[in-house]
Amino acid sequence: MLDPQSSLVMYDEEYQRILVLLEKLLRESNTKVIFLVDKNGQLIAATGETANLDTTSLASLTAGNIAATGGLAKLIGEKEFSILFHEGEKDNIHISIIGGRVILVVIFDQRSSLGLVRLRVKKATNDLAVVFEEMARKTAEETASAGSATSPFAEITDDDIDNLFN
Amino acid sequence: MSFINYASREINCKIVYYGPGLCGKTTNLQFIYTKTANEAKGKMISLATETERTLFFDFLPLALGEIRGFKTRFHLYTVPGQVFYDASRKLILKGVDGVVFVADSQEERFDANIESLENLKDNLEEQGFDIEKIPFVIQYNKRDLPNCSSVEELSDLLNPRRVPELEACATTGEGIFETLKAIAKLVLTDLNKGA
C-alpha cells in the first residue's frame, strides 16, 4: 500500500500508463468524466468531458468528502468506506479508493448505469493499483539511492522564492 | 504531502491556516484571493454555515509561478476554528506541507490562542507530524485593534520554537502576503531537504 505520509512523485511514463487505463475505463463504462485524485486533494489525471469542469475544485472537495466519510467510518469501527455513490437528477458520481491513497472518481449519466460502472471500476482499480505500487516503489528507491540530488528543488535559492511573489 | 508531477512539470503543496474561532483565517484567504491575478488563482471554495462560520474548510488554489521549470502550485486551506469542530480539523491536516497559525492579538482571546495551539500540536501528532519539525509560521492578526496584547507577550507564549512570526491585519491586508511568502519559503526549502 502507498504510504500516505510520503511525497508522491509521478513521471511521464506512469502518467501515460494511468491515462491509458482511465481512457479504457471511460470507454468501457460509457461514462462522461473520470479523474484520479490524491487523498490530499491534488489532481493526478483526468479524462473525458473535462472542458467545462473545475477539476481543481472537484479534486479538493472529493478529497474532503473521502476524509469526512473516512472519519465517519472510524467512528463506527470501520477502516474506511471504500465506495461512495452520489445520485443526482442527471449526473451521478461514483467514488472509490485505490491502494489506500488514491481516489478514483467517475461521473456518469443515463447512458451508463451504476452496475456497469461498479463492474468496470473494479477491474480498472486492480490495474491502476499496480501502477501506483510501482510508482511508490520507484520513489522510495530513488529517495534511498540519490537522496535530494535528483529533486528539481535541490538548489533552490531565496531569490527563486522571491521571484514567485513579484 | 507534496505531489511532484514530472508529466506536467508541476509541484503541488498543501498549506493549512489554523487558529481559534474568528481569528481571521478565512479573511486571510479572502484577501489573497482578491489581490491575486485571475490567471494565478482558481475558484475559492468556502464550506461555511449560513452565518459565514467555516463548517469544514475554505480552499484556494494558487499557481504562483515557476521554479526550475516547475509550475509551483499552493493549495491553501483553512480549518473551522470553533472548538467543537475538532473532528473536521483533524481531517484537513492530512498530508499538510506547512502550517500558518493565525493568532488573535486581542487580550480576551489570549487563552483561546493557547488552547488552539495545543489542539494543533495534538492533531498534528495524530497525523504523524511533529510541530517542532513541520514548516510553521505564526501570524499575530488584528494588530489594528486597540485591545491587543503586545507582540512580545504573544511571542513568549505562542512561539517558543522561534519560528518566523509576522504582524498582520487581515481586513486591510497588512502582513498577509508576507505570511504566505514566509510559509512558502519554508515549505519549498523543506522539499529540498526531504524529497
PDB file of N, CA and C in Angstrom, chain A residues 22-123:
ATOM      1  N   LEU A  22      -7.360   4.975 -17.693  1.00  0.00           N
ATOM      2  CA  LEU A  22      -8.558   5.800 -17.465  1.00  0.00           C
ATOM      3  C   LEU A  22      -9.393   5.908 -18.741  1.00  0.00           C
ATOM      4  N   GLU A  23      -8.729   6.054 -19.873  1.00  0.00           N
ATOM      5  CA  GLU A  23      -9.458   6.169 -21.141  1.00  0.00           C
ATOM      6  C   GLU A  23     -10.190   4.868 -21.476  1.00  0.00           C
ATOM      7  N   LYS A  24      -9.550   3.758 -21.139  1.00  0.00           N
ATOM      8  CA  LYS A  24     -10.176   2.447 -21.362  1.00  0.00           C
ATOM      9  C   LYS A  24     -11.437   2.338 -20.487  1.00  0.00           C
ATOM     10  N   LEU A  25     -11.290   2.745 -19.246  1.00  0.00           N
ATOM     11  CA  LEU A  25     -12.429   2.689 -18.327  1.00  0.00           C
ATOM     12  C   LEU A  25     -13.562   3.595 -18.806  1.00  0.00           C
ATOM     13  N   LEU A  26     -13.176   4.780 -19.276  1.00  0.00           N
ATOM     14  CA  LEU A  26     -14.168   5.752 -19.771  1.00  0.00           C
ATOM     15  C   LEU A  26     -14.991   5.138 -20.914  1.00  0.00           C
ATOM     16  N   ARG A  27     -14.266   4.476 -21.820  1.00  0.00           N
ATOM     17  CA  ARG A  27     -14.892   3.868 -22.983  1.00  0.00           C
ATOM     18  C   ARG A  27     -15.776   2.690 -22.580  1.00  0.00           C
ATOM     19  N   GLU A  28     -15.216   1.803 -21.780  1.00  0.00           N
ATOM     20  CA  GLU A  28     -15.927   0.571 -21.445  1.00  0.00           C
ATOM     21  C   GLU A  28     -17.127   0.780 -20.517  1.00  0.00           C
ATOM     22  N   SER A  29     -17.042   1.839 -19.699  1.00  0.00           N
ATOM     23  CA  SER A  29     -18.158   2.060 -18.775  1.00  0.00           C
ATOM     24  C   SER A  29     -19.130   3.101 -19.329  1.00  0.00           C
ATOM     25  N   ASN A  30     -18.780   3.663 -20.494  1.00  0.00           N
ATOM     26  CA  ASN A  30     -19.662   4.626 -21.154  1.00  0.00           C
ATOM     27  C   ASN A  30     -19.971   5.828 -20.256  1.00  0.00           C
ATOM     28  N   THR A  31     -18.939   6.361 -19.627  1.00  0.00           N
ATOM     29  CA  THR A  31     -19.150   7.453 -18.681  1.00  0.00           C
ATOM     30  C   THR A  31     -18.658   8.784 -19.242  1.00  0.00           C
ATOM     31  N   LYS A  32     -18.940   9.876 -18.521  1.00  0.00           N
ATOM     32  CA  LYS A  32     -18.635  11.225 -19.022  1.00  0.00           C
ATOM     33  C   LYS A  32     -17.226  11.691 -18.666  1.00  0.00           C
ATOM     34  N   VAL A  33     -16.929  11.604 -17.405  1.00  0.00           N
ATOM     35  CA  VAL A  33     -15.650  12.118 -16.920  1.00  0.00           C
ATOM     36  C   VAL A  33     -15.076  11.152 -15.896  1.00  0.00           C
ATOM     37  N   ILE A  34     -13.755  10.972 -15.956  1.00  0.00           N
ATOM     38  CA  ILE A  34     -13.096  10.181 -14.923  1.00  0.00           C
ATOM     39  C   ILE A  34     -11.880  10.951 -14.456  1.00  0.00           C
ATOM     40  N   PHE A  35     -11.681  11.048 -13.154  1.00  0.00           N
ATOM     41  CA  PHE A  35     -10.423  11.614 -12.705  1.00  0.00           C
ATOM     42  C   PHE A  35      -9.886  10.923 -11.466  1.00  0.00           C
ATOM     43  N   LEU A  36      -8.575  11.086 -11.312  1.00  0.00           N
ATOM     44  CA  LEU A  36      -7.874  10.490 -10.178  1.00  0.00           C
ATOM     45  C   LEU A  36      -7.345  11.600  -9.299  1.00  0.00           C
ATOM     46  N   VAL A  37      -7.532  11.438  -7.998  1.00  0.00           N
ATOM     47  CA  VAL A  37      -7.134  12.470  -7.050  1.00  0.00           C
ATOM     48  C   VAL A  37      -6.318  11.825  -5.941  1.00  0.00           C
ATOM     49  N   ASP A  38      -5.312  12.529  -5.517  1.00  0.00           N
ATOM     50  CA  ASP A  38      -4.550  12.123  -4.348  1.00  0.00           C
ATOM     51  C   ASP A  38      -5.444  12.360  -3.123  1.00  0.00           C
ATOM     52  N   LYS A  39      -5.275  11.571  -2.058  1.00  0.00           N
ATOM     53  CA  LYS A  39      -6.135  11.759  -0.882  1.00  0.00           C
ATOM     54  C   LYS A  39      -5.994  13.156  -0.265  1.00  0.00           C
ATOM     55  N   ASN A  40      -4.904  13.840  -0.610  1.00  0.00           N
ATOM     56  CA  ASN A  40      -4.720  15.208  -0.103  1.00  0.00           C
ATOM     57  C   ASN A  40      -5.392  16.261  -0.976  1.00  0.00           C
ATOM     58  N   GLY A  41      -6.076  15.819  -2.021  1.00  0.00           N
ATOM     59  CA  GLY A  41      -6.851  16.762  -2.817  1.00  0.00           C
ATOM     60  C   GLY A  41      -6.172  17.235  -4.083  1.00  0.00           C
ATOM     61  N   GLN A  42      -5.048  16.612  -4.440  1.00  0.00           N
ATOM     62  CA  GLN A  42      -4.369  17.057  -5.644  1.00  0.00           C
ATOM     63  C   GLN A  42      -4.734  16.178  -6.836  1.00  0.00           C
ATOM     64  N   LEU A  43      -5.074  16.854  -7.918  1.00  0.00           N
ATOM     65  CA  LEU A  43      -5.499  16.143  -9.122  1.00  0.00           C
ATOM     66  C   LEU A  43      -4.308  15.426  -9.761  1.00  0.00           C
ATOM     67  N   ILE A  44      -4.471  14.137 -10.049  1.00  0.00           N
ATOM     68  CA  ILE A  44      -3.387  13.368 -10.666  1.00  0.00           C
ATOM     69  C   ILE A  44      -3.602  13.264 -12.179  1.00  0.00           C
ATOM     70  N   ALA A  45      -4.793  12.912 -12.581  1.00  0.00           N
ATOM     71  CA  ALA A  45      -5.080  12.801 -14.013  1.00  0.00           C
ATOM     72  C   ALA A  45      -6.592  12.900 -14.224  1.00  0.00           C
ATOM     73  N   ALA A  46      -6.986  13.339 -15.408  1.00  0.00           N
ATOM     74  CA  ALA A  46      -8.410  13.435 -15.728  1.00  0.00           C
ATOM     75  C   ALA A  46      -8.624  13.112 -17.195  1.00  0.00           C
ATOM     76  N   THR A  47      -9.778  12.540 -17.502  1.00  0.00           N
ATOM     77  CA  THR A  47     -10.089  12.263 -18.904  1.00  0.00           C
ATOM     78  C   THR A  47     -11.600  12.380 -19.121  1.00  0.00           C
ATOM     79  N   GLY A  48     -11.986  12.589 -20.387  1.00  0.00           N
ATOM     80  CA  GLY A  48     -13.407  12.736 -20.695  1.00  0.00           C
ATOM     81  C   GLY A  48     -13.777  14.195 -20.898  1.00  0.00           C
ATOM     82  N   GLU A  49     -15.051  14.503 -20.640  1.00  0.00           N
ATOM     83  CA  GLU A  49     -15.542  15.861 -20.900  1.00  0.00           C
ATOM     84  C   GLU A  49     -15.162  16.818 -19.769  1.00  0.00           C
ATOM     85  N   THR A  50     -13.875  17.121 -19.682  1.00  0.00           N
ATOM     86  CA  THR A  50     -13.411  17.940 -18.556  1.00  0.00           C
ATOM     87  C   THR A  50     -13.398  19.440 -18.877  1.00  0.00           C
ATOM     88  N   ALA A  51     -13.662  19.791 -20.124  1.00  0.00           N
ATOM     89  CA  ALA A  51     -13.503  21.183 -20.550  1.00  0.00           C
ATOM     90  C   ALA A  51     -14.269  22.180 -19.683  1.00  0.00           C
ATOM     91  N   ASN A  52     -15.513  21.838 -19.336  1.00  0.00           N
ATOM     92  CA  ASN A  52     -16.311  22.800 -18.566  1.00  0.00           C
ATOM     93  C   ASN A  52     -16.338  22.494 -17.073  1.00  0.00           C
ATOM     94  N   LEU A  53     -15.411  21.662 -16.650  1.00  0.00           N
ATOM     95  CA  LEU A  53     -15.401  21.285 -15.238  1.00  0.00           C
ATOM     96  C   LEU A  53     -14.253  21.964 -14.501  1.00  0.00           C
ATOM     97  N   ASP A  54     -14.518  22.401 -13.289  1.00  0.00           N
ATOM     98  CA  ASP A  54     -13.466  22.953 -12.446  1.00  0.00           C
ATOM     99  C   ASP A  54     -12.828  21.767 -11.709  1.00  0.00           C
ATOM    100  N   THR A  55     -11.853  21.142 -12.376  1.00  0.00           N
ATOM    101  CA  THR A  55     -11.301  19.890 -11.832  1.00  0.00           C
ATOM    102  C   THR A  55     -10.521  20.110 -10.532  1.00  0.00           C
ATOM    103  N   THR A  56      -9.913  21.287 -10.382  1.00  0.00           N
ATOM    104  CA  THR A  56      -9.166  21.565  -9.143  1.00  0.00           C
ATOM    105  C   THR A  56     -10.111  21.560  -7.950  1.00  0.00           C
ATOM    106  N   SER A  57     -11.255  22.254  -8.098  1.00  0.00           N
ATOM    107  CA  SER A  57     -12.232  22.294  -7.007  1.00  0.00           C
ATOM    108  C   SER A  57     -12.817  20.909  -6.764  1.00  0.00           C
ATOM    109  N   LEU A  58     -13.122  20.214  -7.854  1.00  0.00           N
ATOM    110  CA  LEU A  58     -13.674  18.857  -7.722  1.00  0.00           C
ATOM    111  C   LEU A  58     -12.717  17.951  -6.946  1.00  0.00           C
ATOM    112  N   ALA A  59     -11.426  18.080  -7.271  1.00  0.00           N
ATOM    113  CA  ALA A  59     -10.429  17.243  -6.610  1.00  0.00           C
ATOM    114  C   ALA A  59     -10.389  17.532  -5.114  1.00  0.00           C
ATOM    115  N   SER A  60     -10.377  18.810  -4.778  1.00  0.00           N
ATOM    116  CA  SER A  60     -10.289  19.187  -3.365  1.00  0.00           C
ATOM    117  C   SER A  60     -11.523  18.739  -2.577  1.00  0.00           C
ATOM    118  N   LEU A  61     -12.706  18.939  -3.188  1.00  0.00           N
ATOM    119  CA  LEU A  61     -13.943  18.556  -2.488  1.00  0.00           C
ATOM    120  C   LEU A  61     -14.075  17.036  -2.380  1.00  0.00           C
ATOM    121  N   THR A  62     -13.626  16.323  -3.408  1.00  0.00           N
ATOM    122  CA  THR A  62     -13.672  14.859  -3.352  1.00  0.00           C
ATOM    123  C   THR A  62     -12.813  14.351  -2.195  1.00  0.00           C
ATOM    124  N   ALA A  63     -11.608  14.921  -2.095  1.00  0.00           N
ATOM    125  CA  ALA A  63     -10.720  14.501  -1.015  1.00  0.00           C
ATOM    126  C   ALA A  63     -11.333  14.832   0.348  1.00  0.00           C
ATOM    127  N   GLY A  64     -11.980  15.997   0.439  1.00  0.00           N
ATOM    128  CA  GLY A  64     -12.666  16.376   1.677  1.00  0.00           C
ATOM    129  C   GLY A  64     -13.777  15.397   1.998  1.00  0.00           C
ATOM    130  N   ASN A  65     -14.503  15.009   0.956  1.00  0.00           N
ATOM    131  CA  ASN A  65     -15.600  14.065   1.084  1.00  0.00           C
ATOM    132  C   ASN A  65     -15.093  12.710   1.605  1.00  0.00           C
ATOM    133  N   ILE A  66     -14.026  12.217   0.974  1.00  0.00           N
ATOM    134  CA  ILE A  66     -13.446  10.936   1.389  1.00  0.00           C
ATOM    135  C   ILE A  66     -12.923  11.033   2.824  1.00  0.00           C
ATOM    136  N   ALA A  67     -12.308  12.163   3.146  1.00  0.00           N
ATOM    137  CA  ALA A  67     -11.791  12.343   4.504  1.00  0.00           C
ATOM    138  C   ALA A  67     -12.932  12.324   5.521  1.00  0.00           C
ATOM    139  N   ALA A  68     -14.023  13.020   5.186  1.00  0.00           N
ATOM    140  CA  ALA A  68     -15.159  13.084   6.115  1.00  0.00           C
ATOM    141  C   ALA A  68     -15.812  11.714   6.289  1.00  0.00           C
ATOM    142  N   THR A  69     -16.018  10.990   5.190  1.00  0.00           N
ATOM    143  CA  THR A  69     -16.642   9.667   5.325  1.00  0.00           C
ATOM    144  C   THR A  69     -15.673   8.684   6.000  1.00  0.00           C
ATOM    145  N   GLY A  70     -14.377   8.897   5.772  1.00  0.00           N
ATOM    146  CA  GLY A  70     -13.380   8.075   6.469  1.00  0.00           C
ATOM    147  C   GLY A  70     -13.471   8.283   7.974  1.00  0.00           C
ATOM    148  N   GLY A  71     -13.688   9.541   8.368  1.00  0.00           N
ATOM    149  CA  GLY A  71     -13.870   9.861   9.779  1.00  0.00           C
ATOM    150  C   GLY A  71     -15.107   9.180  10.347  1.00  0.00           C
ATOM    151  N   LEU A  72     -16.188   9.199   9.551  1.00  0.00           N
ATOM    152  CA  LEU A  72     -17.435   8.530   9.955  1.00  0.00           C
ATOM    153  C   LEU A  72     -17.199   7.033  10.139  1.00  0.00           C
ATOM    154  N   ALA A  73     -16.461   6.453   9.167  1.00  0.00           N
ATOM    155  CA  ALA A  73     -16.198   5.005   9.198  1.00  0.00           C
ATOM    156  C   ALA A  73     -15.502   4.630  10.503  1.00  0.00           C
ATOM    157  N   LYS A  74     -14.489   5.410  10.850  1.00  0.00           N
ATOM    158  CA  LYS A  74     -13.723   5.105  12.068  1.00  0.00           C
ATOM    159  C   LYS A  74     -14.610   5.165  13.300  1.00  0.00           C
ATOM    160  N   LEU A  75     -15.538   6.117  13.306  1.00  0.00           N
ATOM    161  CA  LEU A  75     -16.424   6.269  14.468  1.00  0.00           C
ATOM    162  C   LEU A  75     -17.287   5.031  14.696  1.00  0.00           C
ATOM    163  N   ILE A  76     -17.614   4.324  13.625  1.00  0.00           N
ATOM    164  CA  ILE A  76     -18.430   3.119  13.810  1.00  0.00           C
ATOM    165  C   ILE A  76     -17.591   1.839  13.733  1.00  0.00           C
ATOM    166  N   GLY A  77     -16.257   2.011  13.746  1.00  0.00           N
ATOM    167  CA  GLY A  77     -15.392   0.845  13.811  1.00  0.00           C
ATOM    168  C   GLY A  77     -15.007   0.235  12.479  1.00  0.00           C
ATOM    169  N   GLU A  78     -15.260   0.982  11.391  1.00  0.00           N
ATOM    170  CA  GLU A  78     -14.846   0.514  10.066  1.00  0.00           C
ATOM    171  C   GLU A  78     -13.500   1.144   9.721  1.00  0.00           C
ATOM    172  N   LYS A  79     -12.730   0.496   8.849  1.00  0.00           N
ATOM    173  CA  LYS A  79     -11.453   1.078   8.443  1.00  0.00           C
ATOM    174  C   LYS A  79     -11.704   2.276   7.524  1.00  0.00           C
ATOM    175  N   GLU A  80     -12.495   2.076   6.525  1.00  0.00           N
ATOM    176  CA  GLU A  80     -12.911   3.158   5.629  1.00  0.00           C
ATOM    177  C   GLU A  80     -14.113   2.673   4.826  1.00  0.00           C
ATOM    178  N   PHE A  81     -14.796   3.617   4.174  1.00  0.00           N
ATOM    179  CA  PHE A  81     -15.818   3.211   3.213  1.00  0.00           C
ATOM    180  C   PHE A  81     -15.156   3.297   1.845  1.00  0.00           C
ATOM    181  N   SER A  82     -14.965   2.170   1.210  1.00  0.00           N
ATOM    182  CA  SER A  82     -14.146   2.204   0.001  1.00  0.00           C
ATOM    183  C   SER A  82     -14.912   2.679  -1.230  1.00  0.00           C
ATOM    184  N   ILE A  83     -16.232   2.698  -1.155  1.00  0.00           N
ATOM    185  CA  ILE A  83     -17.013   3.199  -2.289  1.00  0.00           C
ATOM    186  C   ILE A  83     -18.065   4.203  -1.813  1.00  0.00           C
ATOM    187  N   LEU A  84     -18.167   5.337  -2.535  1.00  0.00           N
ATOM    188  CA  LEU A  84     -19.226   6.308  -2.261  1.00  0.00           C
ATOM    189  C   LEU A  84     -19.986   6.526  -3.562  1.00  0.00           C
ATOM    190  N   PHE A  85     -21.279   6.735  -3.431  1.00  0.00           N
ATOM    191  CA  PHE A  85     -22.065   6.975  -4.639  1.00  0.00           C
ATOM    192  C   PHE A  85     -23.038   8.119  -4.385  1.00  0.00           C
ATOM    193  N   HIS A  86     -22.998   9.119  -5.259  1.00  0.00           N
ATOM    194  CA  HIS A  86     -23.916  10.259  -5.136  1.00  0.00           C
ATOM    195  C   HIS A  86     -24.823  10.276  -6.365  1.00  0.00           C
ATOM    196  N   GLU A  87     -26.118  10.257  -6.106  1.00  0.00           N
ATOM    197  CA  GLU A  87     -27.056  10.217  -7.219  1.00  0.00           C
ATOM    198  C   GLU A  87     -27.697  11.585  -7.428  1.00  0.00           C
ATOM    199  N   GLY A  88     -27.619  12.076  -8.649  1.00  0.00           N
ATOM    200  CA  GLY A  88     -28.247  13.357  -8.966  1.00  0.00           C
ATOM    201  C   GLY A  88     -29.406  13.153  -9.913  1.00  0.00           C
ATOM    202  N   GLU A  89     -30.019  14.271 -10.356  1.00  0.00           N
ATOM    203  CA  GLU A  89     -31.137  14.144 -11.292  1.00  0.00           C
ATOM    204  C   GLU A  89     -30.668  13.635 -12.652  1.00  0.00           C
ATOM    205  N   LYS A  90     -29.529  14.200 -13.102  1.00  0.00           N
ATOM    206  CA  LYS A  90     -28.996  13.775 -14.408  1.00  0.00           C
ATOM    207  C   LYS A  90     -27.685  13.031 -14.250  1.00  0.00           C
ATOM    208  N   ASP A  91     -26.782  13.653 -13.493  1.00  0.00           N
ATOM    209  CA  ASP A  91     -25.449  13.074 -13.366  1.00  0.00           C
ATOM    210  C   ASP A  91     -25.242  12.443 -11.988  1.00  0.00           C
ATOM    211  N   ASN A  92     -24.421  11.418 -11.997  1.00  0.00           N
ATOM    212  CA  ASN A  92     -24.112  10.715 -10.741  1.00  0.00           C
ATOM    213  C   ASN A  92     -22.605  10.653 -10.565  1.00  0.00           C
ATOM    214  N   ILE A  93     -22.177  10.535  -9.332  1.00  0.00           N
ATOM    215  CA  ILE A  93     -20.741  10.420  -9.065  1.00  0.00           C
ATOM    216  C   ILE A  93     -20.466   9.129  -8.302  1.00  0.00           C
ATOM    217  N   HIS A  94     -19.526   8.360  -8.816  1.00  0.00           N
ATOM    218  CA  HIS A  94     -19.092   7.140  -8.152  1.00  0.00           C
ATOM    219  C   HIS A  94     -17.648   7.351  -7.712  1.00  0.00           C
ATOM    220  N   ILE A  95     -17.387   7.209  -6.416  1.00  0.00           N
ATOM    221  CA  ILE A  95     -16.051   7.471  -5.881  1.00  0.00           C
ATOM    222  C   ILE A  95     -15.529   6.200  -5.213  1.00  0.00           C
ATOM    223  N   SER A  96     -14.300   5.823  -5.537  1.00  0.00           N
ATOM    224  CA  SER A  96     -13.733   4.637  -4.886  1.00  0.00           C
ATOM    225  C   SER A  96     -12.270   4.884  -4.556  1.00  0.00           C
ATOM    226  N   ILE A  97     -11.743   4.111  -3.614  1.00  0.00           N
ATOM    227  CA  ILE A  97     -10.370   4.306  -3.161  1.00  0.00           C
ATOM    228  C   ILE A  97      -9.478   3.213  -3.745  1.00  0.00           C
ATOM    229  N   ILE A  98      -8.325   3.631  -4.249  1.00  0.00           N
ATOM    230  CA  ILE A  98      -7.371   2.675  -4.830  1.00  0.00           C
ATOM    231  C   ILE A  98      -6.113   2.642  -3.969  1.00  0.00           C
ATOM    232  N   GLY A  99      -5.751   1.455  -3.532  1.00  0.00           N
ATOM    233  CA  GLY A  99      -4.486   1.289  -2.815  1.00  0.00           C
ATOM    234  C   GLY A  99      -4.352   2.130  -1.564  1.00  0.00           C
ATOM    235  N   GLY A 100      -5.475   2.537  -0.987  1.00  0.00           N
ATOM    236  CA  GLY A 100      -5.422   3.273   0.273  1.00  0.00           C
ATOM    237  C   GLY A 100      -5.084   4.741   0.140  1.00  0.00           C
ATOM    238  N   ARG A 101      -4.608   5.183  -1.007  1.00  0.00           N
ATOM    239  CA  ARG A 101      -4.181   6.580  -1.089  1.00  0.00           C
ATOM    240  C   ARG A 101      -4.804   7.389  -2.225  1.00  0.00           C
ATOM    241  N   VAL A 102      -5.164   6.717  -3.303  1.00  0.00           N
ATOM    242  CA  VAL A 102      -5.634   7.448  -4.481  1.00  0.00           C
ATOM    243  C   VAL A 102      -7.146   7.265  -4.638  1.00  0.00           C
ATOM    244  N   ILE A 103      -7.812   8.319  -5.091  1.00  0.00           N
ATOM    245  CA  ILE A 103      -9.267   8.282  -5.223  1.00  0.00           C
ATOM    246  C   ILE A 103      -9.654   8.314  -6.705  1.00  0.00           C
ATOM    247  N   LEU A 104     -10.495   7.381  -7.091  1.00  0.00           N
ATOM    248  CA  LEU A 104     -10.975   7.320  -8.478  1.00  0.00           C
ATOM    249  C   LEU A 104     -12.404   7.863  -8.525  1.00  0.00           C
ATOM    250  N   VAL A 105     -12.610   8.875  -9.345  1.00  0.00           N
ATOM    251  CA  VAL A 105     -13.930   9.499  -9.420  1.00  0.00           C
ATOM    252  C   VAL A 105     -14.501   9.319 -10.826  1.00  0.00           C
ATOM    253  N   VAL A 106     -15.708   8.771 -10.900  1.00  0.00           N
ATOM    254  CA  VAL A 106     -16.352   8.540 -12.194  1.00  0.00           C
ATOM    255  C   VAL A 106     -17.676   9.299 -12.224  1.00  0.00           C
ATOM    256  N   ILE A 107     -17.832  10.165 -13.218  1.00  0.00           N
ATOM    257  CA  ILE A 107     -19.093  10.903 -13.355  1.00  0.00           C
ATOM    258  C   ILE A 107     -19.835  10.329 -14.558  1.00  0.00           C
ATOM    259  N   PHE A 108     -21.087   9.945 -14.336  1.00  0.00           N
ATOM    260  CA  PHE A 108     -21.831   9.337 -15.451  1.00  0.00           C
ATOM    261  C   PHE A 108     -23.304   9.757 -15.441  1.00  0.00           C
ATOM    262  N   ASP A 109     -23.959   9.611 -16.597  1.00  0.00           N
ATOM    263  CA  ASP A 109     -25.383   9.939 -16.696  1.00  0.00           C
ATOM    264  C   ASP A 109     -26.168   8.707 -17.139  1.00  0.00           C
ATOM    265  N   GLN A 110     -27.353   8.922 -17.724  1.00  0.00           N
ATOM    266  CA  GLN A 110     -28.224   7.777 -18.038  1.00  0.00           C
ATOM    267  C   GLN A 110     -27.676   6.866 -19.128  1.00  0.00           C
ATOM    268  N   ARG A 111     -26.629   7.316 -19.818  1.00  0.00           N
ATOM    269  CA  ARG A 111     -26.044   6.458 -20.848  1.00  0.00           C
ATOM    270  C   ARG A 111     -25.311   5.261 -20.243  1.00  0.00           C
ATOM    271  N   SER A 112     -25.037   5.345 -18.930  1.00  0.00           N
ATOM    272  CA  SER A 112     -24.413   4.218 -18.247  1.00  0.00           C
ATOM    273  C   SER A 112     -25.306   3.809 -17.064  1.00  0.00           C
ATOM    274  N   SER A 113     -24.810   2.912 -16.237  1.00  0.00           N
ATOM    275  CA  SER A 113     -25.596   2.535 -15.062  1.00  0.00           C
ATOM    276  C   SER A 113     -24.652   2.234 -13.906  1.00  0.00           C
ATOM    277  N   LEU A 114     -25.183   2.283 -12.709  1.00  0.00           N
ATOM    278  CA  LEU A 114     -24.356   2.042 -11.523  1.00  0.00           C
ATOM    279  C   LEU A 114     -23.711   0.657 -11.568  1.00  0.00           C
ATOM    280  N   GLY A 115     -24.481  -0.325 -12.036  1.00  0.00           N
ATOM    281  CA  GLY A 115     -23.963  -1.694 -12.103  1.00  0.00           C
ATOM    282  C   GLY A 115     -22.758  -1.801 -13.028  1.00  0.00           C
ATOM    283  N   LEU A 116     -22.894  -1.182 -14.207  1.00  0.00           N
ATOM    284  CA  LEU A 116     -21.806  -1.234 -15.184  1.00  0.00           C
ATOM    285  C   LEU A 116     -20.567  -0.504 -14.634  1.00  0.00           C
ATOM    286  N   VAL A 117     -20.815   0.671 -14.063  1.00  0.00           N
ATOM    287  CA  VAL A 117     -19.700   1.455 -13.513  1.00  0.00           C
ATOM    288  C   VAL A 117     -18.980   0.655 -12.432  1.00  0.00           C
ATOM    289  N   ARG A 118     -19.736   0.052 -11.544  1.00  0.00           N
ATOM    290  CA  ARG A 118     -19.113  -0.717 -10.453  1.00  0.00           C
ATOM    291  C   ARG A 118     -18.260  -1.854 -11.003  1.00  0.00           C
ATOM    292  N   LEU A 119     -18.805  -2.526 -11.978  1.00  0.00           N
ATOM    293  CA  LEU A 119     -18.103  -3.672 -12.578  1.00  0.00           C
ATOM    294  C   LEU A 119     -16.782  -3.248 -13.212  1.00  0.00           C
ATOM    295  N   ARG A 120     -16.856  -2.197 -14.049  1.00  0.00           N
ATOM    296  CA  ARG A 120     -15.659  -1.746 -14.771  1.00  0.00           C
ATOM    297  C   ARG A 120     -14.652  -1.110 -13.818  1.00  0.00           C
ATOM    298  N   VAL A 121     -15.158  -0.395 -12.821  1.00  0.00           N
ATOM    299  CA  VAL A 121     -14.261   0.259 -11.858  1.00  0.00           C
ATOM    300  C   VAL A 121     -13.449  -0.791 -11.103  1.00  0.00           C
ATOM    301  N   LYS A 122     -14.107  -1.884 -10.774  1.00  0.00           N
ATOM    302  CA  LYS A 122     -13.443  -2.946 -10.023  1.00  0.00           C
ATOM    303  C   LYS A 122     -12.233  -3.475 -10.784  1.00  0.00           C
ATOM    304  N   LYS A 123     -12.428  -3.705 -12.078  1.00  0.00           N
ATOM    305  CA  LYS A 123     -11.356  -4.215 -12.920  1.00  0.00           C
ATOM    306  C   LYS A 123     -10.232  -3.163 -13.051  1.00  0.00           C
TER     307      LYS A 123
END
